Coordinates of C-alpha atoms and ligand atoms in Angstrom, one line a residue:
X1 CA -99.5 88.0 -112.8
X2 CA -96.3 86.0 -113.0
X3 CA -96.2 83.3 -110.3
X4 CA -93.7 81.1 -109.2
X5 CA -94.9 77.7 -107.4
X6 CA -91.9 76.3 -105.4
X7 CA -92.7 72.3 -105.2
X8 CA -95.3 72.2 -108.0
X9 CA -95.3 68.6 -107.7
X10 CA -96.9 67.9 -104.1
X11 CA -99.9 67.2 -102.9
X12 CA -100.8 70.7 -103.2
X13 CA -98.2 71.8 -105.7
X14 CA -100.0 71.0 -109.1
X15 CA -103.2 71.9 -108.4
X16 CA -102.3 75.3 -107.4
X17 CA -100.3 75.4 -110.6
X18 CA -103.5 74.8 -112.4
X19 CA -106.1 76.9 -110.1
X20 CA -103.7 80.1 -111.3
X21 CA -103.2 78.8 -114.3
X22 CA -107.2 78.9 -115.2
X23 CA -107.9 82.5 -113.9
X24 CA -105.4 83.4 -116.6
X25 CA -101.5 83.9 -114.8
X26 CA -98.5 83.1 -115.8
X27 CA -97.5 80.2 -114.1
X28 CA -94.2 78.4 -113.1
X29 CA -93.1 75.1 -111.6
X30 CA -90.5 73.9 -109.5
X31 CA -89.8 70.7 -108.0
X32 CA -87.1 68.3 -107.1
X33 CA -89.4 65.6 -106.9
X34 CA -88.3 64.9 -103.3
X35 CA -91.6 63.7 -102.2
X36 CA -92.5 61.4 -104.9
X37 CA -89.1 59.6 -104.6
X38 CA -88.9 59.6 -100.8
X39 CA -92.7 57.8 -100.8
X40 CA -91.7 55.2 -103.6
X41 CA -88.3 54.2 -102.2
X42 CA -90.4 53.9 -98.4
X43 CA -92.9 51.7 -100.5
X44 CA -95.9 53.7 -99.9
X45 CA -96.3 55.8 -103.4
X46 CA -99.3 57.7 -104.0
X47 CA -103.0 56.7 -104.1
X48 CA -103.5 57.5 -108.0
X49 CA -100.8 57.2 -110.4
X50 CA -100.1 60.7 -111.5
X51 CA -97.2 61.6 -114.5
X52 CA -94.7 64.4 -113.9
X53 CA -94.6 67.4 -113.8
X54 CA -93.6 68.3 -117.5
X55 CA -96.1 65.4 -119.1
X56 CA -98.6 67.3 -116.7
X57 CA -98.3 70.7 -118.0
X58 CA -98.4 68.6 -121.5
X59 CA -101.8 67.3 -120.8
X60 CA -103.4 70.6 -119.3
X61 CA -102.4 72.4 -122.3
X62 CA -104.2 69.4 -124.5
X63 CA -107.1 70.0 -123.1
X64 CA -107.6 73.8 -123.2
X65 CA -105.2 75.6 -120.5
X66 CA -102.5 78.2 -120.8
X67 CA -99.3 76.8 -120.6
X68 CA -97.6 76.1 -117.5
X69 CA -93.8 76.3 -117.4
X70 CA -92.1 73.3 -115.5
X71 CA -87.9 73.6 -114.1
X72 CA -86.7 70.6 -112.8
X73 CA -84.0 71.7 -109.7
X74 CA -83.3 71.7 -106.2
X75 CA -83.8 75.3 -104.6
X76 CA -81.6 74.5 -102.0
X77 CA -79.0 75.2 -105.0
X78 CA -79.0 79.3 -105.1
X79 CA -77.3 78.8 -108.6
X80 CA -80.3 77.0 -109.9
X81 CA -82.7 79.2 -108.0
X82 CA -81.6 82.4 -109.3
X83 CA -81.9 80.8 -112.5
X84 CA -85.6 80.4 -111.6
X85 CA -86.1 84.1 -110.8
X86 CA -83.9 85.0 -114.0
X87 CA -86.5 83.3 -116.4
X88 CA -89.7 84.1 -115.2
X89 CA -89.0 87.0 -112.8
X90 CA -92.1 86.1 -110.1
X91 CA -94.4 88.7 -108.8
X92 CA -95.5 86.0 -106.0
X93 CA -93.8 83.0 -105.2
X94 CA -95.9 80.2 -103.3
X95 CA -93.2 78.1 -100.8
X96 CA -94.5 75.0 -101.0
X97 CA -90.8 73.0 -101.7
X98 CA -90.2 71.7 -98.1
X99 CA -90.3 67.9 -96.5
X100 CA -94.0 68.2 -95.2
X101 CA -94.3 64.8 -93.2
X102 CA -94.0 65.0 -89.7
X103 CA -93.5 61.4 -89.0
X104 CA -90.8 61.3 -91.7
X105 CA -89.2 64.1 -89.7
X106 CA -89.3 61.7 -86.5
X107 CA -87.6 58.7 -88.6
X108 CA -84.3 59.3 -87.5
X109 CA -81.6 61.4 -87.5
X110 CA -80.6 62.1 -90.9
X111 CA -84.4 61.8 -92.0
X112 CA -84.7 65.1 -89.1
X113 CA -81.2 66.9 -90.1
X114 CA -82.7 66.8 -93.9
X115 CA -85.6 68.7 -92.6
X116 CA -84.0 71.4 -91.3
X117 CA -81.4 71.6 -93.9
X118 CA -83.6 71.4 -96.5
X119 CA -86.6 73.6 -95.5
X120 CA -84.5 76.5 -93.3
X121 CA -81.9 76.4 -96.3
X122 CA -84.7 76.6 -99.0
X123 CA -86.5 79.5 -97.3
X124 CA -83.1 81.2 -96.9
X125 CA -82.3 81.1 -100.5
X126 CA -86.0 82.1 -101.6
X127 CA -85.2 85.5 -99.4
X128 CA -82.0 86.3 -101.0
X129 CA -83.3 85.6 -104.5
X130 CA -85.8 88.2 -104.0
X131 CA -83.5 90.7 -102.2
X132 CA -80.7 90.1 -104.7
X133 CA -82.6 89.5 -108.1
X134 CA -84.6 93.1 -106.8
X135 CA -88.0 91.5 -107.8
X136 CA -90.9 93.0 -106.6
X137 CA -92.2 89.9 -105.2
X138 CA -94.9 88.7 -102.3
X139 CA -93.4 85.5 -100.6
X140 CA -96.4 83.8 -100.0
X141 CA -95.0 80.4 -97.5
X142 CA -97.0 77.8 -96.0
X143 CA -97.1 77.3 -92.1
X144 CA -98.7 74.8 -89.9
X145 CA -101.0 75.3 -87.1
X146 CA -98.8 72.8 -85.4
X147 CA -96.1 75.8 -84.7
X148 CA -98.6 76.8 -82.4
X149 CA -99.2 73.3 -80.8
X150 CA -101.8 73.2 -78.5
X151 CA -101.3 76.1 -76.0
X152 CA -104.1 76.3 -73.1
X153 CA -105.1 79.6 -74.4
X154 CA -107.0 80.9 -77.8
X155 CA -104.7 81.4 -80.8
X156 CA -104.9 84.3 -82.8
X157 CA -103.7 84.5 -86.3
X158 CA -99.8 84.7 -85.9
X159 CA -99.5 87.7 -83.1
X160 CA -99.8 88.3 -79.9
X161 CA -100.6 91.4 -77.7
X162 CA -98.7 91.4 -74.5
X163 CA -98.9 93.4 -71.3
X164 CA -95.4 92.9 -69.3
X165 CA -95.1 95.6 -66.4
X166 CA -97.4 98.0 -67.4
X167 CA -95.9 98.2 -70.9
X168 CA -97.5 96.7 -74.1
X169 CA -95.8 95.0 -77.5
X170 CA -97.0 92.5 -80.0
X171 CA -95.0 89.7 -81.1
X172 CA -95.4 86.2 -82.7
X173 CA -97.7 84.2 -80.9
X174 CA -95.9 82.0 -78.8
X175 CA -94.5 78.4 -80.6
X176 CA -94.2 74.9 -79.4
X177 CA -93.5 72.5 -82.4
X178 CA -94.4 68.7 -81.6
X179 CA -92.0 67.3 -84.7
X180 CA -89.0 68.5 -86.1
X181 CA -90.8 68.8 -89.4
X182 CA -93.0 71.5 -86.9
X183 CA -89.7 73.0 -85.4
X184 CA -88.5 73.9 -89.1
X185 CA -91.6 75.7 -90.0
X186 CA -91.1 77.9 -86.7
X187 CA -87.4 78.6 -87.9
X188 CA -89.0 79.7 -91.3
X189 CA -91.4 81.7 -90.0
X190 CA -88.7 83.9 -87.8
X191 CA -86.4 83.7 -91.0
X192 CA -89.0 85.2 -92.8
X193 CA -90.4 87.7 -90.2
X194 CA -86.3 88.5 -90.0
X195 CA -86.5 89.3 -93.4
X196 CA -89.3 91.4 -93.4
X197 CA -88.1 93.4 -90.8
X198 CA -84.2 93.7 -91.9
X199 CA -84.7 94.2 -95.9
X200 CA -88.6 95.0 -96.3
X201 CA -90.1 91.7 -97.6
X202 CA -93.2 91.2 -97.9
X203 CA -94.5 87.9 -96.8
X204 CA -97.4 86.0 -96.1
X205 CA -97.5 83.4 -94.1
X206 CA -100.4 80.6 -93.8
X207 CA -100.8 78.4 -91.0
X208 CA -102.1 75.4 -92.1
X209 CA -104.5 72.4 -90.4
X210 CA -103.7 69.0 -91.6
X211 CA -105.5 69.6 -95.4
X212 CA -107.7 66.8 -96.7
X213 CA -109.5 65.8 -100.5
X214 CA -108.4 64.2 -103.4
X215 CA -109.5 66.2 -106.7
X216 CA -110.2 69.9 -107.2
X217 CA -112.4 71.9 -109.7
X218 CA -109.6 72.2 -112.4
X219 CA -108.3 68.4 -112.4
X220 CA -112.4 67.8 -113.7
X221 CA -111.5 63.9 -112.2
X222 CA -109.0 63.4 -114.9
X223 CA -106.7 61.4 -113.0
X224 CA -103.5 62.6 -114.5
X225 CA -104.2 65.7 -113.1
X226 CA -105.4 64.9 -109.8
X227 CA -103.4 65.7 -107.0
X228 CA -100.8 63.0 -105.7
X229 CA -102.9 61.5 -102.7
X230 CA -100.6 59.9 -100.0
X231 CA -102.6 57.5 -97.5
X232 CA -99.7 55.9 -95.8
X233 CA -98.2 57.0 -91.8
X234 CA -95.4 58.9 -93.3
X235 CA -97.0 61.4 -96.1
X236 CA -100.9 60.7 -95.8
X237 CA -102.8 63.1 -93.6
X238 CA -105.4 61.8 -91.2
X239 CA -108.9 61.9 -92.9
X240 CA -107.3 61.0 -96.3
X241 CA -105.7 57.9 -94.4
X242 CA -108.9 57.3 -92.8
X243 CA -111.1 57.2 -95.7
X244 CA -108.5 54.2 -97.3
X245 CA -108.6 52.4 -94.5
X246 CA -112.1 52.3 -94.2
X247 CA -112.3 51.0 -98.2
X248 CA -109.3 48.7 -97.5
X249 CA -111.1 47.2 -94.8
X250 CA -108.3 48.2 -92.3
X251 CA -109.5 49.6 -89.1
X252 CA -109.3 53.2 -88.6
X253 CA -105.9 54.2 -86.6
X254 CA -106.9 56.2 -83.9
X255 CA -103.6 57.0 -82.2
X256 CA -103.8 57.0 -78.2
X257 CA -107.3 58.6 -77.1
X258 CA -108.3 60.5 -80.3
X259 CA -109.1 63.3 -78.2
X260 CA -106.4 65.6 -80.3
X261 CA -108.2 68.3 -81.8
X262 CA -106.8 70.1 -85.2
X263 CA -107.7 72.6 -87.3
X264 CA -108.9 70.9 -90.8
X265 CA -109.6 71.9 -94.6
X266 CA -110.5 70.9 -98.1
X267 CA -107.7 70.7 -100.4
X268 CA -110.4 73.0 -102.7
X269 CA -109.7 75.9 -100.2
X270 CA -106.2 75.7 -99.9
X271 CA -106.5 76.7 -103.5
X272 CA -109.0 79.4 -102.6
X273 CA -106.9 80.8 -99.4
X274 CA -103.4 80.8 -101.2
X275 CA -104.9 82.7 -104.3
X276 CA -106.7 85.2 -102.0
X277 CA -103.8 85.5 -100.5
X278 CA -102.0 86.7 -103.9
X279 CA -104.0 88.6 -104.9
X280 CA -104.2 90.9 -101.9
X281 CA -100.6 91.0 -100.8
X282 CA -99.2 92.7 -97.6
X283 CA -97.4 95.9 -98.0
X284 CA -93.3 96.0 -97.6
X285 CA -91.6 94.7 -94.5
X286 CA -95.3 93.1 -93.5
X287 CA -95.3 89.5 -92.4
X288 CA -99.0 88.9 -92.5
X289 CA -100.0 85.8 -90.9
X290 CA -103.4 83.8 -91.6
X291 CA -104.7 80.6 -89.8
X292 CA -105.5 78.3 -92.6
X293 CA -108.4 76.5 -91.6
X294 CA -112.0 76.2 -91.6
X295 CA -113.2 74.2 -89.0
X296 CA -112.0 72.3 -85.8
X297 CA -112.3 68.2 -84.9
X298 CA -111.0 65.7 -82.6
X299 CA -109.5 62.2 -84.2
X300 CA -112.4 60.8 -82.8
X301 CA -114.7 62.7 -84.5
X302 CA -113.5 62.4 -87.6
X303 CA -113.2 58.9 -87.4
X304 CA -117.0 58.8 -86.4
X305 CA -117.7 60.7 -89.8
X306 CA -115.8 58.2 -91.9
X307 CA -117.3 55.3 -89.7
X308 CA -121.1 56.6 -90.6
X309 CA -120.4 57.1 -94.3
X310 CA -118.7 54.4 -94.7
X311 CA -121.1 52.0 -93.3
X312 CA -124.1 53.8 -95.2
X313 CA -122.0 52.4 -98.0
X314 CA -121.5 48.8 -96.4
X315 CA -117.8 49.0 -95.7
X316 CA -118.5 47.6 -92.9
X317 CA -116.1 50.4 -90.9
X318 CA -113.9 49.9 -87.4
X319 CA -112.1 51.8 -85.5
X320 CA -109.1 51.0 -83.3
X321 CA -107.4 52.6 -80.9
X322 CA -103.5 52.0 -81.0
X323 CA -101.0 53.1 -78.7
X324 CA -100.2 56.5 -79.8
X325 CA -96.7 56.7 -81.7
X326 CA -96.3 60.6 -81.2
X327 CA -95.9 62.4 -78.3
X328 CA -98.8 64.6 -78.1
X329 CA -101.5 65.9 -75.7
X330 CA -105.0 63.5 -76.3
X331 CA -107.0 65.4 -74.6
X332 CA -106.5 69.7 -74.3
X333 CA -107.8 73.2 -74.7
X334 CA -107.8 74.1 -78.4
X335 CA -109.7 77.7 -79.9
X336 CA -107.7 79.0 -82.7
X337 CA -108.8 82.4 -83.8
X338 CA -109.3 82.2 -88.3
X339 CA -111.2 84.9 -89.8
X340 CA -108.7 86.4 -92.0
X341 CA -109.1 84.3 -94.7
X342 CA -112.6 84.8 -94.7
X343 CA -112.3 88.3 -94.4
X344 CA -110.3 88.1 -97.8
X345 CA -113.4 86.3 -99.3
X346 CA -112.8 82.4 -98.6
X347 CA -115.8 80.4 -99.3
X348 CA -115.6 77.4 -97.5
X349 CA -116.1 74.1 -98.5
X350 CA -116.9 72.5 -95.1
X351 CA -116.5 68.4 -94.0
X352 CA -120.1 66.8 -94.9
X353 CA -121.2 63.2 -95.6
X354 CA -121.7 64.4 -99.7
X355 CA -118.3 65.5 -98.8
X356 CA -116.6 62.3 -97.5
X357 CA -119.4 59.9 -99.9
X358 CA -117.6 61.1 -103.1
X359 CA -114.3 61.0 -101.3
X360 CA -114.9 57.3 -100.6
X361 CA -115.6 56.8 -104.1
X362 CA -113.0 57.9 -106.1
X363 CA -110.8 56.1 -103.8
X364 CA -112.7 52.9 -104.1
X365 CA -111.5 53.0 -108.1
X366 CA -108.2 52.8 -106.8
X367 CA -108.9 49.5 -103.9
X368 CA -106.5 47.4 -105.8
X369 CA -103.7 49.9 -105.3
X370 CA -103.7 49.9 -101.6
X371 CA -101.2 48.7 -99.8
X372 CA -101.8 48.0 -96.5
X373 CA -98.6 47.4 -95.3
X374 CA -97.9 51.4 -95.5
X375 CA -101.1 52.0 -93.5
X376 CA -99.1 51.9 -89.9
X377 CA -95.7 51.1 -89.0
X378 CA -95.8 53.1 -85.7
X379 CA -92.4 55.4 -86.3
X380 CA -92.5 56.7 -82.8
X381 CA -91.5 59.9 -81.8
X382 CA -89.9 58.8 -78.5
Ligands
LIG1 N1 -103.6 60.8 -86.3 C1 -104.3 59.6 -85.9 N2 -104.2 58.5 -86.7 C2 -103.6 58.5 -87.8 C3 -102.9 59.6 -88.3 C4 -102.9 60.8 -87.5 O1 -104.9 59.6 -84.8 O2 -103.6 57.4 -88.5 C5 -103.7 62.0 -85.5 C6 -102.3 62.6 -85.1 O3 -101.8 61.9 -84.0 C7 -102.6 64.0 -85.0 C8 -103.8 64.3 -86.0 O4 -104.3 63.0 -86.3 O5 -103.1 64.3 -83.7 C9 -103.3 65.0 -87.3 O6 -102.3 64.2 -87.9 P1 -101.8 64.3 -89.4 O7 -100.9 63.2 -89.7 O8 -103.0 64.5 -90.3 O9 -101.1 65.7 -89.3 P2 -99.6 66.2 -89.0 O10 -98.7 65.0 -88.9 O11 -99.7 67.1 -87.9 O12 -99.2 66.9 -90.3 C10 -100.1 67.3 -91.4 C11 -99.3 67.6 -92.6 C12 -98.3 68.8 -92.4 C13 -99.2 70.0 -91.9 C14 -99.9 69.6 -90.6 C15 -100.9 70.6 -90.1 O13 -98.5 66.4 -93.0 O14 -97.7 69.1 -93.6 O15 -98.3 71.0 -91.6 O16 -100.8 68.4 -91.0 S1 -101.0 70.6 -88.4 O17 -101.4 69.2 -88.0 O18 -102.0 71.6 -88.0 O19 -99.7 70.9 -87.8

């Protein structure tokens, strides 16, 4: 299968790049390299060191994979986009190339009108490629679970069943974003689902919890190849951050209670979910939603689990709670509804101590590198 990876060079870009890649498809890349140059020039660049795209593709090919075609460009630029489709004319596309930090989104206001400009204007132009280029082609776009936010009833997977006057209709679950960076991946979603409606795309879309892990199977710890691992407030996500902090000696950042609950995953079933996903695309004018997720915890709890493991290590953990920078409920309801994935065969790698032991050593190799002035600056949401 030809595929298309949109933002190749995140934190999930590359190794999705690879996990195709190894079960023998024609992969592309795409980035603009947005991420890596908004965390260096905020001071706060990735955990490991990892090259670019092209020297990446380079190396993978060294040592025994197919090779992977890397496009530098911005796909907010149609021009160069269609170029894109014209050279490797995608069966799926994976829409990863948006600004993915929600705390960047909350910066200020030109941090929040990139957002939307860039991730409603990049979803825009991925639908007309595909309607105007005429590829046969599954969007497959990552969601949030944060469009839902944390509603005080269950949440199914994307739709909702409602009874209004005696009358019944599904439509998208109901949407409350908590960042702009959320509120942009509510406008893709009804983009897309406007799509699929008006010209017959077909589209998945996942609904991710905050995603957590540092290498996957194809990297084999070669740290070139490793994902780029952010553990700072802007681009880290919470049990990456946690795990640094606890081998920087920082103490964990609980924001406000810690009661906030979220749906979680390794970074090793992304890979599994998206590629499921691909393989067993939706028919026309379907937007298919999934919850991407495979188990539920509080702050608290996770910080508990990186306390316990770290100390069995003799970190020596602690855990603060600081006033909470975000506006967001501490304590609430929260029972999302995810077996779609695992329907489609999802194996899960759940959240153990083996888990978070070898997660606390790789990033022990990389102690000196931590800089703990990127740990919290507190960019509040107010
Ligand atoms: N949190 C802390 N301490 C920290 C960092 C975070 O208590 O040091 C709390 C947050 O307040 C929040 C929870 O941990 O309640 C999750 O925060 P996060 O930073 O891991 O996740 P978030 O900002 O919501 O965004 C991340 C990814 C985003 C993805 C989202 C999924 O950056 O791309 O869409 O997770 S979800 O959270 O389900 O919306």
């Amino acid at each position: 299968m030809r595929v298309l990876v949109l933002g190749a060079d995140g934190y999930l870009g590359w190794a999705t790049c690879m996990h195709f890649s190894a079960r023998g498809h024609e992969v592309t890349a795409v980035d603009n390299y947005f991420r890596r140059n908004a965390s260096k020039k905020l001071g706060c660049p990735p955990l490991i060191p990892t090259p670019g795209l092209l020297r990446r593709a380079k190396i993978w090919k060294e040592t025994g994979g197919n090779a992977i075609r890397v496009l530098t460009g911005d796909i907010t630029d149609y021009e160069f986009l269609l170029s894109v489709f014209g050279r490797c004319r995608p069966e799926v596309v994976i829409h990863y190339a948006e600004q993915p930090s929600a705390a960047y989104s909350m910066m200020h206001r030109n941090a929040a009108a990139f957002t939307l400009q860039n991730n409603l204007v990049g979803t825009l132009n991925l639908a007309y490629a595909v309607k105007e280029t005429g590829a046969a082609c599954h969007i497959v776009k990552l969601g949030t679970m944060g469009e839902y936010g944390t509603p005080g009833i269950d949440i199914e997977e994307g739709w909702l069943e409602i009874e209004h006057k005696g009358r019944k209709d599904k439509f998208l679950f109901p949407r409350q974003a908590g960042s702009i960076y959320h509120t942009s991946k509510i406008q893709d979603t009804d983009l897309l689902w406007f799509f699929a409606r008006t010209w017959g795309l077909s589209v998945t879309d996942l609904m991710q919890g905050p995603v957590y892990g540092i290498s996957t199977e194809e990297d084999g710890m070669f740290p070139d190849l490793m994902p780029n691992f952010n553990y700072d407030e802007v681009f880290g996500t919470v049990l990456n951050r946690f795990v640094v902090q606890a081998v920087a000696g920082h103490p964990l950042t609980v924001y406000g209670k810690g009661g906030q609950v979220r749906g979680y995953i390794n970074i090793k079933d992304t890979l599994q979910c998206v590629y499921l996903s691909s393989m067993c695309p939706p028919g026309p004018g379907e937007l298919r939603i999934f919850n991407q997720m495979t188990e539920t915890f509080s702050v608290n709890e996770l910080a508990l689990m990186v306390e316990e493991t770290g100390n069995k290590l003799g970190y020596g953990v602690k855990t603060e709670h600081v006033e909470n920078p975000r506006v967001e409920q501490e304590e609430h309801y929260y029972n999302p509804k995810f077996t779609g994935l695992t329907d489609l065969g999802l194996k899960p790698h759940y959240l153990t101590g083996e888990v978070l032991d070898d997660m606390f050593r790789l990033v022990a190799n990389y102690k000196e590198r931590i800089n703990r002035n990127t740990i919290f600056r507190g960019i509040r949401w107010r």
